[in-house]
Structure formats: structure tokens, C-alpha cells
Amino acid sequence: MSLTLPTYKDVQAAAARIEPYIRRTPVMTSRTANESLGAELFFKCENFQRMGAFKFRGAMNALLQFSDAQKAAGVLAFSSGNHAQAIALAAKQLGIKATIIMPEDAPQAKVEATQGYGADVIRYDRYTEDREQIGRQLAEKEGYTLIPPYDHPHVLAGQGTAADELFEQAGQLDALFVCLGGGGLLSGCALAARHHNAACKVYGVEPEAGNDGQQSFRRGEIVRIDTPKTIADGAQTQYLGQYTFPIIRDNVDDILTATDNELVDAMRFYAERMKLVVEPTGCLSLAAAEKIKPELAGKRVGIIISGGNVDLTRYAELLQS
């Protein structure tokens, strides 16, 4: 059965649907970053989004399209943290019961925030158990609607509104760097970028230790890997989705990677120079831009900061490393 892939019209519809609920996050600039890269950088600060990450956009877009029966039965999600918090907060706002499956090693701050929004949390071992199987079984048993973290048309359309806003706020861009886990943010943002400027170079960035997206992009088919070990916990995905991959394949120019050390350097830059708390996953975009800066000379460059949800003790440890 062929899938009907979302288009930019779905991103537009999502923007109108979620507008009353989300924050239109700021776009920041940095003279230091501009001088370092020889380009003009525009940072889309989704670390200031409600619940601290872009994930709220997709979660709200999905839940706002629930039927009355779905609302009554409740929503189920699996996530290492940000999607968990996003679904929990969106569900709380809309009066929907939320149950979240989270890995045992998820950052405690994200677990507590998810519970704080009123969701029930079920833990699992991400290295030995299959969260999708757990989710399917639980959804079937309890009648919940399962909203996956990235491979869902309503979710990825909602995530694309981040880039849609960035183009509206910053004007035309020559390049756009987007953090990549399962591809919800990248696929949605690529749709928006192609609409606003077909010539804009769109780059996805994932951890070097978990480059399934890069491998998939090179081969032209979805590649699955073992759960990667990286400080970018929001990008510890094993494969791209059936919705996200074809959009990425057709609308993204390249997939780049960043090492954990490069992510720490970017975290330190954000903290010292821009006074921003950014989680490791949210640093992927800037870290990759630094690596190809000769190609960006004189360009207008968009950097999506995907989120800022990081345990402060862990954050301090990483910055001291």
C-alpha cells in the first residue's frame, strides 16, 4: 500500500491549527558565530518552545485532530524525553489521558517533567526491549491512540512549522541545518524550506555514533542500526520512518554528522556566547555548520536549535569535560 506523504500544504494547515497553543520562538544572531563561519547565521530557538523543544508543535498538531472517541480513550506515546513531554503537555491542555513509554536511562529531568504534566510513565530497557512492540500491544489492549515520535504525517507537518516561522522571521536563507533523529523535524522543515526557497541547501545532522540517516540517504533505502551510544539522547534512533525517509530523500541535500566532543563544544559556545541552555541533540545543527564552513562563506544560514531539555547536573559535567 502506497503512503500519501505530507506536503507543504499540511505544514501550512498545521501552522494555523496550532498557532493558539504554541510559542512563536525567537530567532537570535551572534556576531561571534558570524565571524567564525564567515556567514550570517540565524538561530531558531526551539529551546524556548513550550516544554522546551520543537516536539510540542507536532504533538499538538496530532492531538488537535483526534476524534471524540480517541480523546475519550487516551493517547499513548514512546519517547526518550522530548516527545514524551510534548504529548503529555498537549494532552493535559486538551483534557486527554496520556500514557508514555520511556527508556530506563532517559534523563531524569525529562521523566519528571513528563510526570509533572500528568502523564503515566512506563519504563523499558532501550537496549534489550522494543518500544514499538510494547506500544502496539498496550494500545491494542487499552484502546489508546499511539502517536509515534516522528513517523506520523501530523507530527512531521507540525514540526515543519519551526522552519516555516524561521523563513518568515529571517527572510531568505541559502542553507538550513536541522537536527536529525527519526526525521520528523528534518522532513517537515525540508518541506517548508523547499516552499520558501527551492535553492536553499538543506542539511540534516545526526550523531556520528548513530548515522543511520546518513547511511539511508547514501543507499536510497532505510538502514537500521543498533541503538547508538551518544550524549545526544534525542537522536538515539535506529532508523528513519516510512513517512520521513522519502521526504528526506527527495528534499534534503545531504546528511552530516557530529561527534560527542563537537556537541560539547557547541553547548559551551551557546552557554558562553549566547547565554543559551541547549541540550546535546539541539547542538547537532551548529556543530555540523562549523565543519563545512568554507561552503557557507557569505551565505545566510538557518540553524534550528531543537531543544533545551537537559539535566543540569549532566549539563555541568559535560561542560567541564
PDB file of N, CA and C in Angstrom, residues 176-211:
ATOM      1  N   LEU A 176      20.122  25.592   5.446  1.00  0.00           N
ATOM      2  CA  LEU A 176      19.385  25.319   6.675  1.00  0.00           C
ATOM      3  C   LEU A 176      19.922  24.028   7.280  1.00  0.00           C
ATOM      4  N   PHE A 177      20.301  24.092   8.574  1.00  0.00           N
ATOM      5  CA  PHE A 177      20.818  22.936   9.291  1.00  0.00           C
ATOM      6  C   PHE A 177      19.798  22.494  10.331  1.00  0.00           C
ATOM      7  N   VAL A 178      19.448  21.209  10.290  1.00  0.00           N
ATOM      8  CA  VAL A 178      18.378  20.683  11.129  1.00  0.00           C
ATOM      9  C   VAL A 178      18.853  19.418  11.843  1.00  0.00           C
ATOM     10  N   CYS A 179      18.621  19.353  13.147  1.00  0.00           N
ATOM     11  CA  CYS A 179      18.974  18.174  13.928  1.00  0.00           C
ATOM     12  C   CYS A 179      18.161  16.971  13.441  1.00  0.00           C
ATOM     13  N   LEU A 180      18.791  15.785  13.425  1.00  0.00           N
ATOM     14  CA  LEU A 180      18.147  14.591  12.884  1.00  0.00           C
ATOM     15  C   LEU A 180      18.210  13.419  13.845  1.00  0.00           C
ATOM     16  N   GLY A 181      17.022  12.918  14.194  1.00  0.00           N
ATOM     17  CA  GLY A 181      16.910  11.654  14.924  1.00  0.00           C
ATOM     18  C   GLY A 181      16.146  10.694  14.033  1.00  0.00           C
ATOM     19  N   GLY A 182      14.834  10.692  14.197  1.00  0.00           N
ATOM     20  CA  GLY A 182      13.998   9.869  13.331  1.00  0.00           C
ATOM     21  C   GLY A 182      13.528  10.579  12.077  1.00  0.00           C
ATOM     22  N   GLY A 183      13.750  11.892  12.019  1.00  0.00           N
ATOM     23  CA  GLY A 183      13.476  12.629  10.808  1.00  0.00           C
ATOM     24  C   GLY A 183      12.203  13.446  10.780  1.00  0.00           C
ATOM     25  N   GLY A 184      11.452  13.495  11.883  1.00  0.00           N
ATOM     26  CA  GLY A 184      10.231  14.295  11.889  1.00  0.00           C
ATOM     27  C   GLY A 184      10.508  15.770  11.686  1.00  0.00           C
ATOM     28  N   LEU A 185      11.473  16.295  12.412  1.00  0.00           N
ATOM     29  CA  LEU A 185      11.825  17.709  12.286  1.00  0.00           C
ATOM     30  C   LEU A 185      12.436  17.988  10.921  1.00  0.00           C
ATOM     31  N   LEU A 186      13.364  17.143  10.495  1.00  0.00           N
ATOM     32  CA  LEU A 186      14.045  17.379   9.224  1.00  0.00           C
ATOM     33  C   LEU A 186      13.085  17.296   8.041  1.00  0.00           C
ATOM     34  N   SER A 187      12.237  16.294   8.013  1.00  0.00           N
ATOM     35  CA  SER A 187      11.327  16.151   6.871  1.00  0.00           C
ATOM     36  C   SER A 187      10.344  17.316   6.808  1.00  0.00           C
ATOM     37  N   GLY A 188       9.792  17.701   7.949  1.00  0.00           N
ATOM     38  CA  GLY A 188       8.863  18.830   7.955  1.00  0.00           C
ATOM     39  C   GLY A 188       9.537  20.132   7.575  1.00  0.00           C
ATOM     40  N   CYS A 189      10.740  20.355   8.106  1.00  0.00           N
ATOM     41  CA  CYS A 189      11.472  21.583   7.799  1.00  0.00           C
ATOM     42  C   CYS A 189      11.915  21.609   6.334  1.00  0.00           C
ATOM     43  N   ALA A 190      12.239  20.442   5.771  1.00  0.00           N
ATOM     44  CA  ALA A 190      12.626  20.387   4.366  1.00  0.00           C
ATOM     45  C   ALA A 190      11.467  20.788   3.463  1.00  0.00           C
ATOM     46  N   LEU A 191      10.257  20.359   3.817  1.00  0.00           N
ATOM     47  CA  LEU A 191       9.078  20.764   3.042  1.00  0.00           C
ATOM     48  C   LEU A 191       8.906  22.284   3.075  1.00  0.00           C
ATOM     49  N   ALA A 192       9.095  22.862   4.258  1.00  0.00           N
ATOM     50  CA  ALA A 192       8.962  24.316   4.385  1.00  0.00           C
ATOM     51  C   ALA A 192      10.061  25.037   3.611  1.00  0.00           C
ATOM     52  N   ALA A 193      11.289  24.550   3.726  1.00  0.00           N
ATOM     53  CA  ALA A 193      12.412  25.196   3.047  1.00  0.00           C
ATOM     54  C   ALA A 193      12.242  25.166   1.534  1.00  0.00           C
ATOM     55  N   ARG A 194      11.802  24.038   1.010  1.00  0.00           N
ATOM     56  CA  ARG A 194      11.616  23.925  -0.436  1.00  0.00           C
ATOM     57  C   ARG A 194      10.541  24.889  -0.928  1.00  0.00           C
ATOM     58  N   HIS A 195       9.535  25.146  -0.099  1.00  0.00           N
ATOM     59  CA  HIS A 195       8.491  26.099  -0.485  1.00  0.00           C
ATOM     60  C   HIS A 195       9.030  27.525  -0.513  1.00  0.00           C
ATOM     61  N   HIS A 196       9.773  27.898   0.521  1.00  0.00           N
ATOM     62  CA  HIS A 196      10.228  29.278   0.649  1.00  0.00           C
ATOM     63  C   HIS A 196      11.395  29.598  -0.284  1.00  0.00           C
ATOM     64  N   ASN A 197      12.286  28.632  -0.490  1.00  0.00           N
ATOM     65  CA  ASN A 197      13.421  28.854  -1.383  1.00  0.00           C
ATOM     66  C   ASN A 197      13.898  27.505  -1.897  1.00  0.00           C
ATOM     67  N   ALA A 198      13.513  27.172  -3.103  1.00  0.00           N
ATOM     68  CA  ALA A 198      13.851  25.863  -3.678  1.00  0.00           C
ATOM     69  C   ALA A 198      15.354  25.645  -3.765  1.00  0.00           C
ATOM     70  N   ALA A 199      16.121  26.741  -3.800  1.00  0.00           N
ATOM     71  CA  ALA A 199      17.575  26.626  -3.927  1.00  0.00           C
ATOM     72  C   ALA A 199      18.283  26.511  -2.579  1.00  0.00           C
ATOM     73  N   CYS A 200      17.555  26.640  -1.483  1.00  0.00           N
ATOM     74  CA  CYS A 200      18.164  26.545  -0.146  1.00  0.00           C
ATOM     75  C   CYS A 200      18.731  25.143   0.067  1.00  0.00           C
ATOM     76  N   LYS A 201      19.988  25.084   0.507  1.00  0.00           N
ATOM     77  CA  LYS A 201      20.619  23.801   0.820  1.00  0.00           C
ATOM     78  C   LYS A 201      20.126  23.334   2.195  1.00  0.00           C
ATOM     79  N   VAL A 202      19.548  22.159   2.246  1.00  0.00           N
ATOM     80  CA  VAL A 202      19.002  21.628   3.494  1.00  0.00           C
ATOM     81  C   VAL A 202      19.880  20.470   3.963  1.00  0.00           C
ATOM     82  N   TYR A 203      20.382  20.591   5.201  1.00  0.00           N
ATOM     83  CA  TYR A 203      21.260  19.575   5.770  1.00  0.00           C
ATOM     84  C   TYR A 203      20.633  18.986   7.037  1.00  0.00           C
ATOM     85  N   GLY A 204      20.590  17.673   7.102  1.00  0.00           N
ATOM     86  CA  GLY A 204      20.244  17.004   8.343  1.00  0.00           C
ATOM     87  C   GLY A 204      21.526  16.670   9.075  1.00  0.00           C
ATOM     88  N   VAL A 205      21.478  16.684  10.408  1.00  0.00           N
ATOM     89  CA  VAL A 205      22.692  16.403  11.189  1.00  0.00           C
ATOM     90  C   VAL A 205      22.357  15.416  12.307  1.00  0.00           C
ATOM     91  N   GLU A 206      23.100  14.327  12.360  1.00  0.00           N
ATOM     92  CA  GLU A 206      22.875  13.319  13.393  1.00  0.00           C
ATOM     93  C   GLU A 206      24.190  12.967  14.087  1.00  0.00           C
ATOM     94  N   PRO A 207      24.140  12.262  15.207  1.00  0.00           N
ATOM     95  CA  PRO A 207      25.379  11.898  15.897  1.00  0.00           C
ATOM     96  C   PRO A 207      26.222  10.956  15.037  1.00  0.00           C
ATOM     97  N   GLU A 208      27.524  11.128  15.083  1.00  0.00           N
ATOM     98  CA  GLU A 208      28.409  10.247  14.323  1.00  0.00           C
ATOM     99  C   GLU A 208      28.212   8.792  14.732  1.00  0.00           C
ATOM    100  N   ALA A 209      27.931   8.561  16.003  1.00  0.00           N
ATOM    101  CA  ALA A 209      27.755   7.194  16.502  1.00  0.00           C
ATOM    102  C   ALA A 209      26.454   6.557  16.017  1.00  0.00           C
ATOM    103  N   GLY A 210      25.534   7.375  15.529  1.00  0.00           N
ATOM    104  CA  GLY A 210      24.241   6.860  15.075  1.00  0.00           C
ATOM    105  C   GLY A 210      23.862   7.438  13.733  1.00  0.00           C
ATOM    106  N   ASN A 211      24.643   7.095  12.700  1.00  0.00           N
ATOM    107  CA  ASN A 211      24.454   7.724  11.390  1.00  0.00           C
ATOM    108  C   ASN A 211      23.562   6.897  10.467  1.00  0.00           C
TER     109      ASN A 211
END
